[in-house]
Structure formats: structure tokens, C-alpha cells
Short mmCIF file of C-alpha atoms in Angstrom, two decimals:
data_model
loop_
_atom_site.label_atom_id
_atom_site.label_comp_id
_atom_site.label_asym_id
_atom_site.label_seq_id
_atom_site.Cartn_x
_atom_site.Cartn_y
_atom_site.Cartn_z
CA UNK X 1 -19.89 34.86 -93.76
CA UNK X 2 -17.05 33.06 -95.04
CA UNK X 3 -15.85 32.58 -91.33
CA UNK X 4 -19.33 30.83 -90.26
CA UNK X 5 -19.55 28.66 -93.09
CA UNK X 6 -15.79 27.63 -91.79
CA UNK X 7 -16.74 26.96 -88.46
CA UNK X 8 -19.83 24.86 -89.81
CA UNK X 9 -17.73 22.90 -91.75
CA UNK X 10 -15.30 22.49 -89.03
CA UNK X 11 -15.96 19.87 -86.31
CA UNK X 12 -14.51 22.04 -83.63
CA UNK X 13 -16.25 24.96 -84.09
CA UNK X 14 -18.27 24.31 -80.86
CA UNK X 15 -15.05 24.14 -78.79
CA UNK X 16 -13.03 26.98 -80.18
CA UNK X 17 -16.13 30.23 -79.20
CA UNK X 18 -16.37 28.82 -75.49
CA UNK X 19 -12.29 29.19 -75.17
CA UNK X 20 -12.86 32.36 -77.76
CA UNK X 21 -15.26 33.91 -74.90
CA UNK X 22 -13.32 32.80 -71.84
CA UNK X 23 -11.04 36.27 -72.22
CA UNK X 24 -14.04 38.08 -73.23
CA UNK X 25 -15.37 37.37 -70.01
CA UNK X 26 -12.65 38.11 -67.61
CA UNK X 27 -12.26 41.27 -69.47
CA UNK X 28 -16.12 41.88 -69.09
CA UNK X 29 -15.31 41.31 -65.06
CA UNK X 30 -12.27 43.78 -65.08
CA UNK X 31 -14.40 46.39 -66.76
CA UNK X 32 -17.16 46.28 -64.12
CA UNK X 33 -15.21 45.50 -61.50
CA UNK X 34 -12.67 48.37 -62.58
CA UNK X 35 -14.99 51.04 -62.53
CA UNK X 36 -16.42 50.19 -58.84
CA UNK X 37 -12.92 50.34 -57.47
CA UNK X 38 -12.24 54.12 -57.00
CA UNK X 39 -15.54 54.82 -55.68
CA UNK X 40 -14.63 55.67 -52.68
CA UNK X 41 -17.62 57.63 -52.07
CA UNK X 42 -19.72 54.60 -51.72
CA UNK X 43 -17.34 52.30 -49.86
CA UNK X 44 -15.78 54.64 -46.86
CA UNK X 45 -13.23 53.37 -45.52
CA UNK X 46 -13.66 54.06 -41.97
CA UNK X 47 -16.88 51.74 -41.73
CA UNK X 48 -15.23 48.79 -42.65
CA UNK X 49 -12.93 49.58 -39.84
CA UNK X 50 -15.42 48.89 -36.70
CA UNK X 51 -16.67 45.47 -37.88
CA UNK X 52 -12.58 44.28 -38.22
CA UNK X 53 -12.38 45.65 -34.81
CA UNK X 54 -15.63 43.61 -33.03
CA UNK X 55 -14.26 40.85 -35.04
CA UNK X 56 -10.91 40.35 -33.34
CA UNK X 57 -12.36 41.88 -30.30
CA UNK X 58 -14.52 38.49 -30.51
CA UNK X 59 -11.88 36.75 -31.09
CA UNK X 60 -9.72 37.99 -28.07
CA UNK X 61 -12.67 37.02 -25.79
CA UNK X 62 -13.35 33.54 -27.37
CA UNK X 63 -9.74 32.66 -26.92
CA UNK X 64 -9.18 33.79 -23.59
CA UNK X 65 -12.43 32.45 -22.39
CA UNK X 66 -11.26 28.96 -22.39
CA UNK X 67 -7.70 29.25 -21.63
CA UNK X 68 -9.33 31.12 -17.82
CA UNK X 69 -11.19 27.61 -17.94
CA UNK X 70 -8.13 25.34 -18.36
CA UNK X 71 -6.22 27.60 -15.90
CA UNK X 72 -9.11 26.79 -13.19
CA UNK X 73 -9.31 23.01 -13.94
CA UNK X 74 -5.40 22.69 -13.90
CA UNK X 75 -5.94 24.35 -10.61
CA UNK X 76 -8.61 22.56 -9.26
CA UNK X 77 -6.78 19.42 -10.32
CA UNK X 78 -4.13 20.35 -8.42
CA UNK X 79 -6.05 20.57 -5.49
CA UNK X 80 -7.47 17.37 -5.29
CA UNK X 81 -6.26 15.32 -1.93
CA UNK X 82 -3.69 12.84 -3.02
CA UNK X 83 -5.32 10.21 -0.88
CA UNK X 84 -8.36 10.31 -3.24
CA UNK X 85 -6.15 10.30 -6.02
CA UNK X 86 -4.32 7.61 -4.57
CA UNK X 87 -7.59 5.50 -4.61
CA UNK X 88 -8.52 5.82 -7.71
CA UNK X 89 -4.93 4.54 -8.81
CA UNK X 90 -5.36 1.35 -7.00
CA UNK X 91 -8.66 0.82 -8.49
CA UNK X 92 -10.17 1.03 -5.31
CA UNK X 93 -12.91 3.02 -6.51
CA UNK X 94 -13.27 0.38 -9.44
CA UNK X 95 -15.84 -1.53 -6.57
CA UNK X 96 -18.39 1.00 -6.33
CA UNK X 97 -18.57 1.50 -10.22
CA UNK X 98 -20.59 -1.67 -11.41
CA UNK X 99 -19.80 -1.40 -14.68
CA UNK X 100 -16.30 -1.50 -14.62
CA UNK X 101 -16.46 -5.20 -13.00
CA UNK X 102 -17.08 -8.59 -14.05
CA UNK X 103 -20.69 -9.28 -14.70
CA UNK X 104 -20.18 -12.52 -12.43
CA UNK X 105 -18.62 -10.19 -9.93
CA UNK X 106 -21.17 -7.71 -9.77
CA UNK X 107 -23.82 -10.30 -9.29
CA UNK X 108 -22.15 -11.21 -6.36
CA UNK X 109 -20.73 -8.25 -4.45
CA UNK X 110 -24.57 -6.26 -5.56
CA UNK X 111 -26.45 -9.33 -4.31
CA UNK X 112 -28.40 -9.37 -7.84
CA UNK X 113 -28.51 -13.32 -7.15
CA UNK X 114 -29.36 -13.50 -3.18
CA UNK X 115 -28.60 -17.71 -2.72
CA UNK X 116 -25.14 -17.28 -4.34
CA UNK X 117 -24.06 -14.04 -3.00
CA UNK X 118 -25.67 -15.59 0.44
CA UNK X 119 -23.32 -19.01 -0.13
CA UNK X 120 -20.03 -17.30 -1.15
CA UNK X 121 -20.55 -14.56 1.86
CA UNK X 122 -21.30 -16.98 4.28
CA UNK X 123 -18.70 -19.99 3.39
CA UNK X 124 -15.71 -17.14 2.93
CA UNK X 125 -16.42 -15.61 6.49
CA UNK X 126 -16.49 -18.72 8.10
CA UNK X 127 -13.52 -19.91 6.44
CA UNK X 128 -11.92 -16.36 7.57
CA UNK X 129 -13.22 -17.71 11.10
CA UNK X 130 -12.31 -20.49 11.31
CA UNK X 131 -8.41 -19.26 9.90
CA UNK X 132 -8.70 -16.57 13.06
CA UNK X 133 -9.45 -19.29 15.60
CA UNK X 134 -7.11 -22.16 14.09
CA UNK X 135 -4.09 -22.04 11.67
CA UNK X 136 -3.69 -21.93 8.37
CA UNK X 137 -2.52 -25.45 7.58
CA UNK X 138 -5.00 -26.78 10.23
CA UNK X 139 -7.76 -24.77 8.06
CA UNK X 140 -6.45 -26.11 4.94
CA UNK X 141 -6.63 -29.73 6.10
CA UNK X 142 -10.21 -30.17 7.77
CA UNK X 143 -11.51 -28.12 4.70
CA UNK X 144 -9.50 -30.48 1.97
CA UNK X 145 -10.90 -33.56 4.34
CA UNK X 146 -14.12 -32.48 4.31
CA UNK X 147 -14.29 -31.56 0.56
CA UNK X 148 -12.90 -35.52 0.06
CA UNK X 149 -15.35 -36.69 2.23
CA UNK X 150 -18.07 -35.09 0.60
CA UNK X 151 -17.05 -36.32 -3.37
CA UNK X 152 -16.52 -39.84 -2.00
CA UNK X 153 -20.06 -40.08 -0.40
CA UNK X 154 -21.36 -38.65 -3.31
CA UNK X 155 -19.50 -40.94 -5.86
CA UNK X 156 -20.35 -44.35 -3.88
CA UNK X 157 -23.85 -43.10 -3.74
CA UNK X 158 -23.72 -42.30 -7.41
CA UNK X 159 -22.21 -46.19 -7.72
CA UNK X 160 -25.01 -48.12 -5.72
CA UNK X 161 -27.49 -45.82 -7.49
CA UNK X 162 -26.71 -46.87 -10.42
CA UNK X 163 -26.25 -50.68 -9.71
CA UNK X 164 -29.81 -50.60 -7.95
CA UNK X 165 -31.41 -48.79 -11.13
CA UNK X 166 -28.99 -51.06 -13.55
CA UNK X 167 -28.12 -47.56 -15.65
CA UNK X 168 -24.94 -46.02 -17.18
CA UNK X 169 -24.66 -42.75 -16.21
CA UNK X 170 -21.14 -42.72 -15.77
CA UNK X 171 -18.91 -40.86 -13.65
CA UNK X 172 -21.04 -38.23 -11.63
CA UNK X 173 -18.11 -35.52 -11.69
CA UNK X 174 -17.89 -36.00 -15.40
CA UNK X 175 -18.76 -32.49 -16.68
CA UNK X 176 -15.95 -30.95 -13.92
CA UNK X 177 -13.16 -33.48 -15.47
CA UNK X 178 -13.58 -32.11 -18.75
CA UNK X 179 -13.50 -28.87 -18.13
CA UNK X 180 -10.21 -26.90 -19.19
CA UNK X 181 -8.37 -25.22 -16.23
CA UNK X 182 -5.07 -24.01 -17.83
CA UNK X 183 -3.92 -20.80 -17.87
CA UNK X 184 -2.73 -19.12 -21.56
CA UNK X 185 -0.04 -17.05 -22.17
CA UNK X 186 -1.98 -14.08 -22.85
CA UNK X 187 -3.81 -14.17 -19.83
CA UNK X 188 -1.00 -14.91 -17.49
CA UNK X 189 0.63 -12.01 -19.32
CA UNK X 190 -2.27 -9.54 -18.62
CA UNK X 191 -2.41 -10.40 -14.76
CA UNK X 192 1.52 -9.85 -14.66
CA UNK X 193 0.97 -6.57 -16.28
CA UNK X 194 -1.30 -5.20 -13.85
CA UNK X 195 0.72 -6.51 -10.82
CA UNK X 196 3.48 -4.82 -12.25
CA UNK X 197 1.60 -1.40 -12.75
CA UNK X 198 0.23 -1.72 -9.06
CA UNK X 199 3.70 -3.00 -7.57
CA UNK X 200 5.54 0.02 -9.14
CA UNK X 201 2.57 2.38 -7.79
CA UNK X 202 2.95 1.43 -4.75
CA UNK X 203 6.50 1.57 -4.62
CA UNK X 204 6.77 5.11 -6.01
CA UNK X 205 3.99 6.17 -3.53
CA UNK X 206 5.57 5.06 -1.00
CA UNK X 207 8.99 6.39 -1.84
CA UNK X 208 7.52 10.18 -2.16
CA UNK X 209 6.08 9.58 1.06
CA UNK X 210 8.68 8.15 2.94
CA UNK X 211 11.42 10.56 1.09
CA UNK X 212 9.63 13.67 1.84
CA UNK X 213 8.65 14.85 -1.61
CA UNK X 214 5.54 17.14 -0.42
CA UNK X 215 6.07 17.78 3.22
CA UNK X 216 2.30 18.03 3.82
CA UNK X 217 1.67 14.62 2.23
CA UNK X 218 4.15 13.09 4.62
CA UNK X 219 2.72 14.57 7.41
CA UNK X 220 -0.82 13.13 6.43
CA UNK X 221 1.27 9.46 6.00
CA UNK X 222 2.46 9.90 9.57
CA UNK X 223 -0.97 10.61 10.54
CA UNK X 224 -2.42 8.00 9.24
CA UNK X 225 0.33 5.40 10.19
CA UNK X 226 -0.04 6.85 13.70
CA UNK X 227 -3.61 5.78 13.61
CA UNK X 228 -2.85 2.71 12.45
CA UNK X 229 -0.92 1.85 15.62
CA UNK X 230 -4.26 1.94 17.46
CA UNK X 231 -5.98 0.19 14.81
CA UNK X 232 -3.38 -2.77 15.60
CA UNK X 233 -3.23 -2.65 18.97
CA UNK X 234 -7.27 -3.41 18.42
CA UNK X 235 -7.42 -5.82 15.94
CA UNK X 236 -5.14 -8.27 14.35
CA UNK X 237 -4.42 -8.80 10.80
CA UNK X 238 -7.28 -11.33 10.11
CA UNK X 239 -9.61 -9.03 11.68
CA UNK X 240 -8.75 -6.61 9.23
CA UNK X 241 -9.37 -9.04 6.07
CA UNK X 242 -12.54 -10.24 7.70
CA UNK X 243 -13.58 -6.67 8.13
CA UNK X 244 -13.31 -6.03 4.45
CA UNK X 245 -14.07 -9.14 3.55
CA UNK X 246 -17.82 -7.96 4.98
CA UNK X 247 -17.55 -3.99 3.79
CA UNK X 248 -16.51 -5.26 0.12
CA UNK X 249 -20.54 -7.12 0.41
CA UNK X 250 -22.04 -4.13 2.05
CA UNK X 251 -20.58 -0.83 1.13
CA UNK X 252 -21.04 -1.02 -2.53
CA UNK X 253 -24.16 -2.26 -2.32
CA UNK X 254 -25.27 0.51 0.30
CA UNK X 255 -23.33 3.14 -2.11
CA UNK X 256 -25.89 2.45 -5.04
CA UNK X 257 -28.69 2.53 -2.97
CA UNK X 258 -28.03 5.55 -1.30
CA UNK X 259 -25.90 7.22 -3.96
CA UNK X 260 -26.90 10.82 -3.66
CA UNK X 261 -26.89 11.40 -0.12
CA UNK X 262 -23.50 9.56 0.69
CA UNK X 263 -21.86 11.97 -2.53
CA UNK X 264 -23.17 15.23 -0.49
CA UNK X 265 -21.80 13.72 2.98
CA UNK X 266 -18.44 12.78 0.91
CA UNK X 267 -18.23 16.29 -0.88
CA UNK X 268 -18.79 17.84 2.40
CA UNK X 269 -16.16 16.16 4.33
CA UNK X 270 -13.41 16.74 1.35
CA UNK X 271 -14.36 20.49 1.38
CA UNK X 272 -13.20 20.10 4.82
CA UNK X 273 -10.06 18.31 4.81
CA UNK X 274 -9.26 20.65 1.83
CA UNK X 275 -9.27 23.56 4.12
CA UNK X 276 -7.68 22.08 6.33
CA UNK X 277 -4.76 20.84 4.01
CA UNK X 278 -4.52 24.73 2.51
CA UNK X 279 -4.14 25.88 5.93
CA UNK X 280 -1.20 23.80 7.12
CA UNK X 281 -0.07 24.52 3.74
CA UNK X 282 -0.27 28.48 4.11
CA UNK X 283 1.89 27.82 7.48
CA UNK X 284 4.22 25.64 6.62
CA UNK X 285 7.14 27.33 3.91
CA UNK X 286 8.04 24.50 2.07
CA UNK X 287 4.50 23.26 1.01
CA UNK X 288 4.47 26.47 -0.75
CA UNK X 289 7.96 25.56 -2.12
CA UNK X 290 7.10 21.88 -3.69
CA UNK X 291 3.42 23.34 -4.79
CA UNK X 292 5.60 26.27 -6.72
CA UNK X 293 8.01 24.09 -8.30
CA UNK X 294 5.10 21.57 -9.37
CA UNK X 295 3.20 24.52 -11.03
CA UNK X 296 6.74 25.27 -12.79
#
């Protein structure tokens, strides 16, 4: 009694049970807990065996699962035909992706605006004509003439227009004078960078090719140089700019509309040349050579 009136007089009393009971409940815990412990006739020991067992045996299958699925990706990436690899590091492929181009780009090469994809297709093949037929400075010279020719008339007409009507419009060209055609830094910067990155591409590419780094990818080089011969013996080099001056206005445009079927042909015709590849591969030594020295 003398204790409680104590702890009723005392201001802490309602801190000092709670840290009083904080023992009395561990020891609470040990004695229950204490008890349970060498029952081993409840708790055998060789159930709790099995479920450890499915556990890591779960394991063991989740992990190797998805290092067999890296394995056959590595391998499958391995496999792909450096000449579509090479295409996508050019960003050739870049063209039949719409949108990884310019929006005023796309318009034009996916004829989403007819009249201007119809003006800039027709005036740059007949200026690639007209550059086939005559030479370049002679091209450059009728075109600047005729361009003069053109802002003159229009100017003067602009003039007497004006003087007739008595109004002051000003200069007719005024909007294109004001507008800013300087390059920045940061821009300039950006198209050096990726010149640079497709320069030393190219250059790399063409010394593993020409050095005989995969014997098998030289081979295909020759081949495809080879054909080139007969390529130039047909056309000349503006021929060749004019013809993909004309596919880069068709074939992207004919690759989204018939997307699906021109993927199956594709797939179809790289199944091929990968059998092909694997089989010159399987007869020649050293193909096996560099492919066992890249896998190392």
C-alpha cells in the first residue's frame, strides 16, 4: 500500500510499470517459447527437410531457366548477317521507321502532303536530269539564272503593282530577309558528331573487311564488290543517285503499306542466306577459328 500511494504521488509512476513489465514480458516469451523447444515429437525433423529441398530445387530451375535464355539470344545475336547489322549502323533502316525522322521529313518521303512531296520529287529528279545530261557548273548556272529571273519579274511586278494601286506594301521578299539562317555552335557541333561516328564506322568496317578479320565476311565483300563491277559497267554514278533518289520516295512508303507481307518475304530470304553463310562456314577452318575466338 505504501508503494501505490508512492507511485500516485509520483509523476512518473506511469512510465516506470511499462519499463517494469518490459522484462516480465520477454521472460513470459522464453517460458512459452522454452517449453515448445524440445518437443521434438511434434516438430520432426525430417519433414522440414523436403520443403528446404523443393525450395532450392526451385531455385536451381529459376536460375538456370534464364541463363539457357541469355545463352540462346547471345547466340542468336551472333548469328545475325553482318550486312543487316551493318545497316542498321548507318541508319539506313532509320527511313523505313517514321518515327525516328523529322516530322517535315516524313511528310515528305510518306507523301502525307501529295503537292509538296509531288514538287520536291519532281524538281530534285529533274535537277538530277538535267546534272546527267549537262555538267555540274552548267546546272548550277541556268538554275541560279533562272531563280534570278524569276525574283526580278516578281519584284518589278510587285513595283508597278503597287504604283498602279498607290499602296505600301513594301518589299515582296520581306518575310525571307528576315528570317535567321545562321548556324549555332551547338548545332554545327551535333552534325560534326554524327559525321564523325559514321566516318569512323565506315572506316573500321572497311578495315575488317579489307584486312581479313572474318574470312567469310570478306568473301561476302568480294561478292558484293564483284557485283558491283556489273552494276558500273550498267549505270554511271548519277544513275545510281537518281535511282535512290526515286526508291528513298517509294520504298518506304510501299514498306508501310505492305508491312507484313514484305517482313515474311525478308525473314524468308535471311533464313536463307543464313544457311548458306553456316555452310561455307562449316567448310571453311578458319570461320570456325574467328567465330571461336569471338565467343572467347
Amino acid at each position: 500500500m505504501d508503494e501505490v500511494e508512492s507511485d500516485y504521488m509520483n509523476p512518473y509512476a506511469s512510465i516506470r510499470p511499462q519499463v517494469e513489465e518490459k522484462p516480465s514480458l520477454f521472460e513470459e516469451s522464453a517460458a512459452t517459447v522454452a517449453p515448445s523447444a524440445p518437443s521434438s515429437d511434434e516438430v520432426p525433423v525430417p519433414e522440414m527437410k523436403p520443403p528446404l529441398e523443393e525450395k532450392n530445387g526451385t531455385t536451381e530451375n529459376n536460375t538456370t531457366e534464364p541463363v539457357a535464355a541469355t545463352v540462346t539470344c547471345a547466340t542468336s545475336s551472333e548469328e545475325c548477317i553482318k550486312i543487316e547489322q551493318m545497316f542498321k549502323d548507318y541508319g539506313l533502316d532509320t527511313w523505313f521507321n517514321p518515327e525516328r525522322l523529322h516530322p517535315k521529313v516524313e511528310s515528305l518521303i510518306y507523301w502525307r502532303d501529295v503537292k509538296k512531296s509531288a514538287v520536291v520529287f519532281g524538281g530534285g529528279l529533274a535537277i538530277l536530269l538535267a546534272m546527267s545530261l549537262f555538267s555540274l557548273i552548267s546546272v548550277f548556272s541556268y538554275l541560279s539564272l533562272l531563280l534570278l529571273f524569276g525574283t526580278i519579274s516578281f519584284r518589278i511586278y510587285k513595283n508597278v503593282l503597287q504604283a498602279v494601286q498607290k499602296t505600301s506594301e513594301g518589299h515582296p521578299f520581306k518575310d525571307y530577309l528576315e528570317l535567321d539562317l545562321t548556324l549555332s555552335q551547338e548545332k554545327v557541333q551535333q552534325l560534326a558528331t554524327v559525321a564523325v561516328a559514321h566516318v569512323n564506322a565506315l572506316v573500321t568496317g572497311l578495315r575488317r573487311l579489307f584486312l581479313v578479320e572474318d574470312l567469310v565476311d570478306s568473301i561476302k565483300f568480294g561478292v558484293l564488290l564483284y557485283w558491283l563491277t556489273y552494276v558500273g559497267a550498267l549505270f554511271n554514278g548519277m544513275t545510281c543517285v537518281m535511282i535512290g533518289f526515286v526508291a528513298l520516295f517509294t520504298l518506304p512508303k510501299v514498306y508501310e503499306n505492305n508491312k507484313q507481307s514484305i517482313d515474311t518475304h525478308l525473314e524468308m530470304v535471311r533464313s536463307k542466306i543464313q544457311e548458306i553463310t553456316e555452310k561455307v562456314k562449316a567448310a571453311v577452318p578458319l570461320g570456325k577459328k574467328t567465330e571461336t575466338e569471338k565467343t572467347k
